[in-house]
Amino acid sequence: MAEAASPGSRPSLLDPRAPREAGDAGRDRMQVDALIVGAGFSGMYQLLRLRDHLGMKALALEAADGVGGTWYWNRYPGARCDSESHSYQYFFDEDLVREWQWSERYPGQAEILRYLNHVADRYALRPDIRLKTRVTAARYDEPANRWLVETDTGERYSAQFLIAAVGGLSAANVPDIPGLPSFSGRWYHTGEWPHEGVDFTGKRVGLIGTGSTGIQCAPVIAQSAAHLTVFQRTANYSIPARNAPLDDAFRQYVREHVDEIRKVMHASTNGHPFLFADRSATATPPDERDAIYRAAWEKGGLRFRAAFKDLLVDQAANDTAAGFIKARIREVVKDPARAAILSDIDHPFAAKRPPIDTEYFETFNRDNVSLVDLRAAPIVEVVPEGIRTADALYPLDIIVFATGFDAMTGAFLKIAIEGRDGLTLQQAWRAGPRNCLGLQVPGFPNLFTITGPGSPSVLCNLPVAIEQHVDWVTDCIAWMRERGATRVEPAEEAVEQWLATVQAAADATLLPSVPHSWYLGANVPGKPRIFMPYAGGMARYRAICDDVAAQGYPGFVFDAPMRATPRETGSALEA
């Protein structure tokens, strides 16, 4: 990295004296070199890199009234990270890693938000972050080579580079259930939770959704609610987190092994601080295999997935893990009927996002918890007094939607983004997201997307993916500035090649075999069914991106739009 400039050595771009240019309709626009949408993990690091390492006039716009992104909004009961705390942080500054002390193996929402606020203060990022400012539209002005950006506050901006750091899991997905407006109680989505919290004491609560968020919510809600009814459409695997406070010895280990931990994360498939064991589940004798699973179950967390190397590429191997987990569910849940519903899982283990939990299945042993099998009796409507299924009415005071997000594309498409010749992002992605490396979209010069579709993103420990993305974008812009280039976008041939690479990587696994997975957009009606993340692993993805940069960015077109030749696109983007 280039030497950082002192953040206090120049005025904030939010200073009213900052340069502006005459806008259309006689209104002024604030001029910046780069505009960043979002101030979570991605947006703050991108701001730091462009501002302090390239000396650019960069500004981040954030809809919330605080930094934190996902961890600002997701304040639901039990909200917790499923990456281990010592890996769920920035590693670009070893001093930052050493000085921040996590309290638990898996950090909760409040602690992560404190960490991100610490980062904002430590690197003096706040003067260049505009809070309570939602980007509503962005249009590319080709003659000027500028992005013209509109916000809900009326402030207007002009930037050479537009960087969407909006997050892959930030556009809340509320199912369109008939009658919901008629409900006489209160309803909430976990991704847009009230900051003052929700008091469940003495309330009859209905929880819809049994993915990672629902699995975190249920045990906490059940502790105070008069009654909790869990509406399950899709039974899910879950591994006990075995969360616990971190001791001083482990904290000292992290401080002394920062570089080693980072190397493991960069070498691992999913960006976690552990590697997959080099052994096959099917080639391991049953007794030995069962002992390995039991040890991993007791260790807890996502390390269970790393017990064998072939769980996501071989159905027979996966069956051994699935069978083990289903047996544990039936052991934990005392009521055989409930246990049967909870263990009636119709997809391979970890082919959907693999949750980890704190006493989720134990929650169904409580007297004040009910389980409704929506496959046997689907929800028909919401009525003023509660939820009606095909065979019963469930009186409720509160409904909690743990129904996830319009993942990977939703947050981008909520903004009216218009590229060259009036092409909108909605039009460009009508049949599914099209981009190169998950970083740039053809027809949208100088627009970069951070951890979007076509990248490892949600299959990864996200801070690792975020740092890699931001560093690549920053290095690409630096490369352009050194050569006098003013615009960049991917060539169509490179996009087609990358889409084929993403599909091939998915097809080499069991991941696309789950028709109701949000990895394919199946949780959002009308969304194109296409496997969105790159499943070839974070280490392989990093190598591909590094190779593209080292070769002078084959597959990317700089300045005047033109079509790249096969020689230019080369083989750097192949799986």
Coordinates of C-alpha atoms in Angstrom, one line a residue:
M1 CA 0.0 0.0 0.0
A2 CA 1.0 3.6 -0.6
E3 CA 1.9 5.6 2.5
A4 CA -1.2 7.1 4.0
A5 CA -1.8 10.8 4.2
S6 CA -2.9 12.2 7.5
P7 CA -6.7 12.3 7.6
G8 CA -6.4 15.6 9.5
S9 CA -4.3 17.3 6.8
R10 CA -7.2 18.4 4.6
P11 CA -10.8 19.8 5.1
S12 CA -13.7 17.4 5.1
L13 CA -15.6 17.1 1.9
L14 CA -18.7 17.9 3.9
D15 CA -17.3 21.4 4.5
P16 CA -19.7 23.9 2.7
R17 CA -16.6 25.3 1.0
A18 CA -16.0 22.0 -0.8
P19 CA -15.9 22.4 -4.6
R20 CA -19.2 22.2 -6.5
E21 CA -20.2 22.3 -10.1
A22 CA -23.3 23.7 -11.8
G23 CA -25.9 20.9 -12.1
D24 CA -28.7 20.4 -14.4
A25 CA -31.9 22.5 -13.7
G26 CA -29.6 25.2 -12.2
R27 CA -28.9 23.2 -9.1
D28 CA -25.4 22.6 -7.8
R29 CA -23.7 19.3 -7.4
M30 CA -20.9 18.5 -5.0
Q31 CA -17.9 17.3 -6.9
V32 CA -15.8 14.4 -5.7
D33 CA -13.4 11.9 -7.2
A34 CA -15.2 8.9 -5.8
L35 CA -18.6 8.4 -4.2
I36 CA -19.1 5.3 -2.0
V37 CA -22.6 4.1 -1.3
G38 CA -22.7 2.6 2.2
A39 CA -20.7 2.9 5.4
G40 CA -20.4 -0.6 6.7
F41 CA -17.4 -2.9 6.6
S42 CA -17.0 -2.3 2.8
G43 CA -17.8 1.4 2.5
M44 CA -15.5 2.5 5.4
Y45 CA -12.5 0.5 4.2
Q46 CA -13.0 1.7 0.6
L47 CA -13.2 5.3 1.9
L48 CA -10.0 4.8 3.9
R49 CA -8.1 3.3 0.9
L50 CA -9.1 6.0 -1.6
R51 CA -8.8 8.9 0.7
D52 CA -5.7 8.1 2.7
H53 CA -3.7 5.9 0.2
L54 CA -4.6 7.5 -3.1
G55 CA -5.3 11.0 -1.9
M56 CA -8.6 11.1 -3.6
K57 CA -11.6 13.3 -2.7
A58 CA -13.8 10.5 -1.6
L59 CA -17.2 10.6 0.2
A60 CA -19.4 7.9 1.6
L61 CA -23.2 8.2 1.7
E62 CA -25.1 6.2 4.3
A63 CA -28.9 5.9 4.7
A64 CA -28.6 5.1 8.4
D65 CA -27.9 7.6 11.1
G66 CA -24.8 5.7 12.1
V67 CA -22.0 3.6 10.5
G68 CA -22.1 -0.2 10.6
G69 CA -24.1 -1.3 7.6
T70 CA -25.6 -4.8 8.3
W71 CA -24.7 -4.5 12.0
Y72 CA -26.4 -1.2 12.3
W73 CA -29.8 -2.5 11.0
N74 CA -29.8 -6.2 12.3
R75 CA -30.5 -5.7 16.0
Y76 CA -33.0 -8.5 16.4
P77 CA -32.9 -10.7 19.5
G78 CA -29.9 -13.1 19.3
A79 CA -28.2 -11.3 16.4
R80 CA -24.7 -12.7 16.3
C81 CA -22.0 -13.4 13.8
D82 CA -21.3 -16.9 12.6
S83 CA -17.6 -16.2 11.9
E84 CA -15.3 -16.5 14.9
S85 CA -14.5 -13.0 16.3
H86 CA -10.8 -13.1 15.8
S87 CA -11.4 -13.5 12.1
Y88 CA -14.3 -11.2 11.7
Q89 CA -12.4 -8.0 11.6
Y90 CA -10.1 -5.9 9.4
F91 CA -6.6 -7.2 8.9
F92 CA -5.1 -4.4 6.9
D93 CA -3.6 -2.9 10.0
E94 CA -1.9 -5.3 12.4
D95 CA -2.0 -2.7 15.2
L96 CA -5.8 -2.5 14.9
V97 CA -6.0 -6.3 15.2
R98 CA -3.8 -6.3 18.3
E99 CA -5.5 -3.4 20.1
W100 CA -9.1 -4.6 19.7
Q101 CA -10.2 -7.2 22.3
W102 CA -13.2 -9.4 21.5
S103 CA -15.1 -10.7 24.4
E104 CA -16.7 -13.9 22.9
R105 CA -15.9 -16.6 20.4
Y106 CA -18.8 -15.4 18.2
P107 CA -19.5 -11.6 18.6
G108 CA -22.9 -10.3 19.0
Q109 CA -24.4 -7.4 17.1
A110 CA -23.7 -4.7 19.7
E111 CA -20.0 -5.7 20.0
I112 CA -19.5 -5.7 16.2
L113 CA -21.2 -2.3 16.0
R114 CA -18.9 -0.9 18.7
Y115 CA -15.9 -2.3 16.8
L116 CA -17.0 -0.5 13.6
N117 CA -17.5 2.7 15.4
H118 CA -14.0 2.3 16.9
V119 CA -12.7 2.0 13.3
A120 CA -14.5 5.1 12.2
D121 CA -13.0 7.1 15.0
R122 CA -9.5 5.6 14.9
Y123 CA -9.1 6.5 11.2
A124 CA -11.1 9.8 11.3
L125 CA -13.6 8.6 8.8
R126 CA -16.6 10.4 10.1
P127 CA -15.9 13.8 8.5
D128 CA -16.2 12.1 5.1
I129 CA -19.3 10.1 5.7
R130 CA -22.7 11.7 5.1
L131 CA -25.3 9.9 7.4
K132 CA -29.0 9.9 7.0
T133 CA -28.5 10.2 3.2
R134 CA -30.0 7.5 1.0
V135 CA -28.9 7.3 -2.6
T136 CA -32.0 7.1 -4.8
A137 CA -30.6 7.4 -8.3
A138 CA -27.3 7.5 -10.2
R139 CA -26.9 8.3 -13.9
Y140 CA -23.8 8.0 -16.0
D141 CA -23.0 11.2 -18.0
E142 CA -20.9 9.8 -20.8
P143 CA -19.6 13.1 -22.3
A144 CA -18.4 14.3 -18.9
N145 CA -17.4 10.8 -17.7
R146 CA -19.1 11.5 -14.4
W147 CA -21.7 9.7 -12.3
L148 CA -24.6 12.1 -11.3
V149 CA -26.1 11.0 -8.0
E150 CA -29.4 11.9 -6.4
T151 CA -30.3 11.4 -2.7
D152 CA -33.4 11.5 -0.6
T153 CA -32.2 14.6 1.2
G154 CA -32.0 16.7 -2.1
E155 CA -28.2 16.8 -2.0
R156 CA -26.7 16.0 -5.5
Y157 CA -23.3 14.8 -6.3
S158 CA -20.9 14.3 -9.2
A159 CA -18.2 11.7 -9.2
Q160 CA -15.8 10.1 -11.6
F161 CA -16.1 6.7 -9.8
L162 CA -19.2 5.3 -8.1
I163 CA -18.6 2.4 -5.7
A164 CA -21.6 0.4 -4.5
A165 CA -20.7 -0.9 -1.0
V166 CA -24.4 -1.7 -0.3
G167 CA -24.0 -5.2 1.1
G168 CA -25.3 -8.5 -0.2
L169 CA -27.6 -9.0 2.7
S170 CA -29.2 -5.6 3.3
A171 CA -32.5 -5.5 1.2
A172 CA -35.1 -6.9 3.6
N173 CA -37.5 -9.5 2.0
V174 CA -41.0 -9.3 3.5
P175 CA -43.3 -12.0 2.0
D176 CA -46.4 -10.8 0.3
I177 CA -49.0 -12.6 2.5
P178 CA -52.6 -11.7 1.9
G179 CA -54.2 -9.7 4.7
L180 CA -50.9 -8.5 6.4
P181 CA -52.1 -4.9 6.5
S182 CA -55.2 -6.0 8.5
F183 CA -53.2 -7.5 11.4
S184 CA -54.2 -5.8 14.6
G185 CA -50.9 -6.5 16.3
R186 CA -47.4 -5.4 15.4
W187 CA -45.1 -7.0 12.9
Y188 CA -41.3 -6.7 12.4
H189 CA -38.6 -7.8 10.0
T190 CA -35.4 -8.9 11.6
G191 CA -33.3 -6.8 9.1
E192 CA -35.1 -3.6 10.1
W193 CA -35.4 -4.0 13.8
P194 CA -36.5 -1.1 16.0
H195 CA -33.5 0.4 17.9
E196 CA -35.6 0.6 21.1
G197 CA -36.1 -3.2 20.9
V198 CA -39.3 -5.1 21.2
D199 CA -40.8 -6.3 24.5
F200 CA -42.2 -9.8 24.1
T201 CA -43.2 -10.2 27.7
G202 CA -46.6 -11.8 28.0
K203 CA -47.1 -11.7 24.2
R204 CA -48.1 -14.4 21.7
V205 CA -45.5 -14.3 19.0
G206 CA -45.4 -15.9 15.6
L207 CA -42.0 -16.4 14.0
I208 CA -41.9 -17.0 10.2
G209 CA -38.6 -18.2 8.9
T210 CA -36.1 -20.9 10.1
G211 CA -32.9 -19.9 8.3
S212 CA -29.9 -18.5 10.2
T213 CA -31.8 -15.5 11.6
G214 CA -34.8 -17.4 12.8
I215 CA -32.6 -20.0 14.4
Q216 CA -30.9 -17.2 16.3
C217 CA -34.2 -15.4 17.2
A218 CA -36.3 -18.3 18.5
P219 CA -34.4 -19.2 21.7
V220 CA -34.2 -15.6 22.8
I221 CA -37.9 -14.7 22.1
A222 CA -39.0 -17.9 23.8
Q223 CA -37.4 -16.8 27.0
S224 CA -39.8 -13.9 27.5
A225 CA -42.8 -14.5 25.3
A226 CA -46.0 -16.0 26.7
H227 CA -46.0 -18.3 23.7
L228 CA -43.9 -18.6 20.6
T229 CA -45.2 -20.3 17.5
V230 CA -42.5 -21.1 14.9
F231 CA -43.9 -21.4 11.3
Q232 CA -41.5 -23.7 9.5
R233 CA -41.6 -24.1 5.7
T234 CA -38.1 -25.5 5.2
A235 CA -36.4 -27.6 7.9
N236 CA -32.8 -26.7 8.4
Y237 CA -29.5 -28.1 9.6
S238 CA -27.8 -26.2 12.4
I239 CA -24.6 -26.8 14.4
P240 CA -24.3 -25.7 18.0
A241 CA -22.0 -22.6 18.2
R242 CA -20.6 -23.5 21.6
N243 CA -20.2 -19.8 22.1
A244 CA -18.2 -18.8 25.2
P245 CA -16.1 -15.9 26.5
L246 CA -12.6 -15.7 25.2
D247 CA -9.8 -16.1 27.7
D248 CA -6.7 -14.0 28.0
A249 CA -4.5 -16.8 26.7
F250 CA -6.4 -16.9 23.4
R251 CA -6.4 -13.1 23.1
Q252 CA -2.6 -13.2 23.6
Y253 CA -2.3 -15.9 20.9
V254 CA -4.2 -13.7 18.4
R255 CA -2.0 -10.7 19.2
E256 CA 1.2 -12.7 18.6
H257 CA 0.0 -14.6 15.5
V258 CA -1.7 -11.9 13.3
D259 CA 0.2 -12.7 10.2
E260 CA -0.2 -16.4 10.6
I261 CA -4.0 -16.1 11.1
R262 CA -4.3 -13.9 8.0
K263 CA -2.3 -16.4 5.9
V264 CA -4.6 -19.2 6.9
M265 CA -7.7 -17.1 6.1
H266 CA -6.3 -16.1 2.7
A267 CA -5.5 -19.8 1.9
S268 CA -8.8 -21.2 3.0
T269 CA -11.9 -21.9 0.8
N270 CA -14.3 -19.7 2.8
G271 CA -11.9 -17.1 4.3
H272 CA -12.1 -18.7 7.8
P273 CA -9.1 -19.1 10.1
F274 CA -9.1 -22.9 9.6
L275 CA -8.5 -25.2 6.6
F276 CA -10.6 -28.2 5.4
A277 CA -9.2 -31.5 6.6
D278 CA -7.5 -33.4 3.8
R279 CA -9.6 -36.6 4.2
S280 CA -12.7 -38.0 2.5
A281 CA -15.9 -38.8 4.4
T282 CA -16.6 -41.8 2.2
A283 CA -13.1 -43.2 2.5
T284 CA -13.1 -43.0 6.3
P285 CA -14.3 -46.1 8.2
P286 CA -17.7 -45.4 9.7
D287 CA -16.6 -45.7 13.4
E288 CA -13.7 -43.3 12.8
R289 CA -15.9 -40.9 10.8
D290 CA -18.6 -40.8 13.5
A291 CA -15.9 -40.0 16.1
I292 CA -14.7 -37.1 13.9
Y293 CA -18.2 -35.8 13.5
R294 CA -18.8 -36.0 17.3
A295 CA -15.6 -34.1 18.1
A296 CA -16.5 -31.4 15.5
W297 CA -20.1 -31.3 17.0
E298 CA -18.7 -30.7 20.4
K299 CA -16.2 -28.1 19.1
G300 CA -19.1 -26.4 17.5
G301 CA -19.4 -23.7 14.8
L302 CA -18.6 -23.8 11.1
R303 CA -15.5 -25.9 11.7
F304 CA -17.9 -28.9 11.5
R305 CA -18.1 -28.3 7.8
A306 CA -14.4 -28.6 7.5
A307 CA -14.2 -32.1 9.0
F308 CA -14.0 -33.6 5.6
K309 CA -13.0 -32.2 2.2
D310 CA -15.7 -33.8 0.1
L311 CA -18.9 -32.8 1.8
L312 CA -20.0 -30.3 -0.8
V313 CA -18.8 -32.1 -3.9
D314 CA -19.9 -35.7 -3.2
Q315 CA -23.5 -36.6 -2.4
A316 CA -22.6 -39.8 -0.7
A317 CA -20.1 -37.9 1.5
N318 CA -22.7 -35.3 2.3
D319 CA -25.2 -37.9 3.3
T320 CA -22.9 -39.0 6.1
A321 CA -22.9 -35.5 7.6
A322 CA -26.6 -35.0 7.0
G323 CA -27.5 -38.3 8.7
F324 CA -25.3 -37.4 11.7
I325 CA -26.9 -34.0 12.2
K326 CA -30.5 -35.4 11.8
A327 CA -29.7 -38.0 14.4
R328 CA -28.5 -35.3 16.8
I329 CA -31.8 -33.3 16.2
R330 CA -33.8 -36.3 17.1
E331 CA -31.7 -36.8 20.3
V332 CA -32.2 -33.2 21.4
V333 CA -35.9 -32.7 20.7
K334 CA -37.9 -34.8 23.1
D335 CA -41.2 -34.8 21.3
P336 CA -40.9 -37.4 18.5
A337 CA -43.4 -35.6 16.3
R338 CA -41.6 -32.3 16.5
A339 CA -38.3 -34.0 16.1
A340 CA -39.5 -35.6 12.9
I341 CA -40.7 -32.2 11.4
L342 CA -37.4 -30.5 12.4
S343 CA -35.2 -33.2 11.0
D344 CA -37.2 -33.7 7.7
I345 CA -34.6 -31.8 5.8
D346 CA -34.8 -32.0 2.0
H347 CA -31.4 -30.7 0.9
P348 CA -27.7 -31.5 1.3
F349 CA -25.9 -30.2 4.4
A350 CA -24.3 -26.7 3.8
A351 CA -25.8 -26.5 0.3
K352 CA -27.8 -23.6 1.8
R353 CA -26.2 -21.3 4.3
P354 CA -25.3 -23.5 7.3
P355 CA -26.5 -21.9 10.5
I356 CA -24.9 -22.2 13.9
D357 CA -27.0 -21.8 17.0
T358 CA -27.3 -21.5 20.8
E359 CA -29.9 -24.0 21.9
Y360 CA -32.2 -23.7 18.9
F361 CA -33.4 -27.3 18.9
E362 CA -33.6 -27.3 22.7
T363 CA -36.1 -24.4 22.4
F364 CA -38.7 -26.9 21.1
N365 CA -38.6 -28.7 24.4
R366 CA -40.2 -25.7 26.1
D367 CA -43.9 -25.7 27.1
N368 CA -44.4 -22.2 25.6
V369 CA -43.2 -23.1 22.1
S370 CA -45.2 -24.6 19.2
L371 CA -44.1 -25.7 15.8
V372 CA -46.2 -25.4 12.7
D373 CA -45.3 -27.4 9.6
L374 CA -46.1 -25.1 6.7
R375 CA -45.5 -27.9 4.1
A376 CA -48.4 -29.8 5.6
A377 CA -50.6 -26.7 6.1
P378 CA -49.4 -23.6 4.3
I379 CA -50.2 -20.0 5.5
V380 CA -53.4 -18.9 3.8
E381 CA -53.6 -15.3 5.1
V382 CA -53.0 -12.9 7.9
V383 CA -56.2 -11.9 9.7
P384 CA -56.6 -9.2 12.4
E385 CA -56.2 -11.7 15.2
G386 CA -53.3 -13.7 13.8
I387 CA -52.2 -16.1 11.1
R388 CA -54.5 -18.6 9.4
T389 CA -53.0 -21.7 7.8
A390 CA -54.9 -24.3 5.8
D391 CA -56.0 -26.1 8.9
A392 CA -55.9 -23.7 11.9
L393 CA -56.0 -20.1 13.2
Y394 CA -53.1 -19.0 15.4
P395 CA -54.0 -16.0 17.6
L396 CA -50.9 -13.6 17.8
D397 CA -49.9 -10.3 19.2
I398 CA -46.6 -10.0 17.3
I399 CA -45.4 -11.4 14.0
V400 CA -41.6 -11.6 13.4
F401 CA -40.5 -12.1 9.8
A402 CA -37.1 -13.8 9.8
T403 CA -37.4 -14.2 6.0
G404 CA -34.1 -12.9 5.0
F405 CA -33.1 -10.6 2.1
D406 CA -33.4 -10.0 -1.6
A407 CA -29.8 -11.2 -1.5
M408 CA -26.8 -10.1 -3.5
T409 CA -28.8 -8.1 -6.1
G410 CA -31.6 -6.5 -4.2
A411 CA -29.7 -3.6 -2.6
F412 CA -28.1 -2.7 -6.0
L413 CA -31.4 -2.8 -7.8
K414 CA -33.2 -0.6 -5.2
I415 CA -31.2 2.3 -6.6
A416 CA -32.2 3.6 -10.0
I417 CA -28.8 3.2 -11.6
E418 CA -28.6 4.2 -15.3
G419 CA -25.5 3.5 -17.4
R420 CA -24.5 4.4 -20.9
D421 CA -27.3 5.1 -23.5
G422 CA -30.0 5.0 -20.8
L423 CA -29.4 1.3 -19.9
T424 CA -30.6 0.7 -16.4
L425 CA -29.2 -1.9 -14.1
Q426 CA -32.7 -3.5 -13.8
Q427 CA -32.6 -4.0 -17.6
A428 CA -29.0 -5.2 -17.6
W429 CA -29.8 -7.8 -14.9
R430 CA -33.3 -8.7 -16.1
A431 CA -32.2 -12.3 -16.7
G432 CA -29.8 -12.4 -13.8
P433 CA -26.7 -10.4 -12.7
R434 CA -24.1 -10.0 -15.5
N435 CA -20.6 -8.7 -14.6
C436 CA -16.9 -9.5 -14.6
L437 CA -15.3 -10.9 -11.4
G438 CA -18.4 -9.6 -9.5
L439 CA -16.7 -6.2 -9.7
Q440 CA -17.9 -4.4 -12.8
V441 CA -21.0 -4.4 -15.1
P442 CA -20.7 -3.8 -18.8
G443 CA -22.3 -0.6 -19.9
F444 CA -21.7 1.1 -16.5
P445 CA -18.2 2.6 -16.7
N446 CA -16.4 3.4 -13.5
L447 CA -19.0 1.6 -11.4
F448 CA -17.6 -0.9 -9.0
T449 CA -19.6 -3.4 -6.9
I450 CA -18.2 -4.7 -3.6
T451 CA -19.0 -8.3 -2.7
G452 CA -21.9 -8.5 -5.2
P453 CA -23.1 -11.4 -7.3
G454 CA -20.3 -13.2 -9.2
S455 CA -17.9 -13.0 -6.2
P456 CA -17.5 -15.4 -3.2
S457 CA -19.4 -12.9 -1.1
V458 CA -22.0 -14.7 1.1
L459 CA -20.1 -18.0 0.8
C460 CA -17.2 -16.4 2.7
N461 CA -16.2 -14.8 5.9
L462 CA -17.1 -11.4 4.6
P463 CA -14.3 -9.1 6.0
V464 CA -11.8 -11.2 4.1
A465 CA -13.7 -10.9 0.8
I466 CA -14.3 -7.2 1.5
E467 CA -10.7 -6.4 2.0
Q468 CA -9.7 -8.3 -1.2
H469 CA -12.4 -6.5 -3.2
V470 CA -11.6 -3.0 -1.9
D471 CA -7.8 -3.5 -2.4
W472 CA -8.4 -4.7 -6.0
V473 CA -10.7 -1.7 -6.8
T474 CA -8.2 0.7 -5.2
D475 CA -5.2 -0.8 -7.1
C476 CA -7.2 -0.7 -10.4
I477 CA -7.9 3.0 -9.9
A478 CA -4.3 3.7 -9.0
W479 CA -3.2 1.8 -12.2
M480 CA -5.5 4.0 -14.2
R481 CA -4.3 7.2 -12.6
E482 CA -0.7 6.3 -13.3
R483 CA -1.4 5.8 -17.0
G484 CA -3.8 8.6 -17.5
A485 CA -6.8 6.4 -18.1
T486 CA -10.2 7.9 -17.1
R487 CA -12.7 5.1 -17.4
V488 CA -13.0 1.4 -17.2
E489 CA -15.6 -1.3 -17.8
P490 CA -15.6 -5.0 -18.7
A491 CA -15.7 -6.3 -22.2
E492 CA -18.7 -8.4 -23.1
E493 CA -16.5 -11.4 -24.0
A494 CA -14.9 -11.2 -20.5
V495 CA -18.4 -11.1 -18.9
E496 CA -19.6 -14.1 -20.8
Q497 CA -16.4 -15.9 -19.8
W498 CA -16.8 -15.0 -16.2
L499 CA -20.5 -16.1 -16.1
A500 CA -19.4 -19.4 -17.5
T501 CA -16.7 -19.7 -14.8
V502 CA -19.2 -18.9 -12.0
Q503 CA -21.6 -21.5 -13.3
A504 CA -18.9 -24.1 -13.7
A505 CA -17.7 -23.5 -10.2
A506 CA -21.2 -24.0 -8.9
D507 CA -21.8 -27.1 -11.0
A508 CA -18.8 -28.7 -9.4
T509 CA -20.6 -28.6 -6.0
L510 CA -23.9 -29.6 -4.6
L511 CA -24.9 -25.9 -4.1
P512 CA -27.1 -25.5 -7.1
S513 CA -29.1 -28.6 -6.2
V514 CA -31.3 -26.8 -3.8
P515 CA -34.3 -25.2 -5.7
H516 CA -35.4 -23.1 -2.7
S517 CA -32.0 -21.6 -1.9
W518 CA -31.6 -17.8 -1.7
Y519 CA -28.2 -18.4 -3.4
L520 CA -30.4 -18.8 -6.5
G521 CA -32.8 -16.0 -5.6
A522 CA -35.6 -18.5 -4.9
N523 CA -36.9 -16.7 -1.8
V524 CA -38.0 -13.7 -3.9
P525 CA -41.0 -14.2 -6.2
G526 CA -40.2 -13.3 -9.8
K527 CA -36.4 -13.1 -9.3
P528 CA -34.3 -14.9 -12.0
R529 CA -33.2 -18.3 -10.9
I530 CA -29.4 -18.2 -11.3
F531 CA -26.7 -19.3 -8.9
M532 CA -25.2 -15.9 -7.9
P533 CA -22.0 -16.3 -5.8
Y534 CA -18.7 -17.7 -7.1
A535 CA -18.3 -21.1 -5.5
G536 CA -14.7 -21.8 -6.5
G537 CA -13.4 -20.6 -3.1
M538 CA -12.0 -17.3 -1.9
A539 CA -8.4 -18.4 -2.3
R540 CA -9.0 -19.4 -5.9
Y541 CA -10.9 -16.2 -6.6
R542 CA -8.1 -14.1 -5.1
A543 CA -5.6 -15.8 -7.4
I544 CA -7.8 -15.1 -10.5
C545 CA -8.2 -11.4 -9.5
D546 CA -4.4 -11.1 -8.8
D547 CA -3.6 -12.7 -12.2
V548 CA -6.0 -10.2 -14.0
A549 CA -4.3 -7.3 -12.3
A550 CA -0.8 -8.6 -13.0
Q551 CA -1.5 -9.0 -16.7
G552 CA -2.7 -5.4 -17.0
Y553 CA -6.4 -6.1 -16.6
P554 CA -7.2 -8.3 -19.6
G555 CA -11.0 -8.4 -20.2
F556 CA -11.4 -4.7 -19.0
V557 CA -11.6 -1.8 -21.5
F558 CA -10.2 1.5 -20.6
D559 CA -11.3 4.9 -21.8
A560 CA -13.2 4.8 -25.1
P561 CA -15.7 1.9 -25.2
M562 CA -14.7 -0.9 -27.5
R563 CA -14.9 -4.6 -27.7
A564 CA -12.0 -6.7 -26.4
T565 CA -10.5 -9.3 -28.6
P566 CA -10.1 -13.0 -27.5
R567 CA -6.3 -12.3 -27.1
E568 CA -7.2 -9.4 -24.7
T569 CA -9.6 -11.4 -22.6
G570 CA -7.1 -14.3 -22.4
S571 CA -7.5 -17.1 -19.9
A572 CA -7.2 -15.2 -16.6
L573 CA -10.9 -15.4 -16.0
E574 CA -11.2 -19.2 -16.5
A575 CA -12.0 -21.4 -13.6

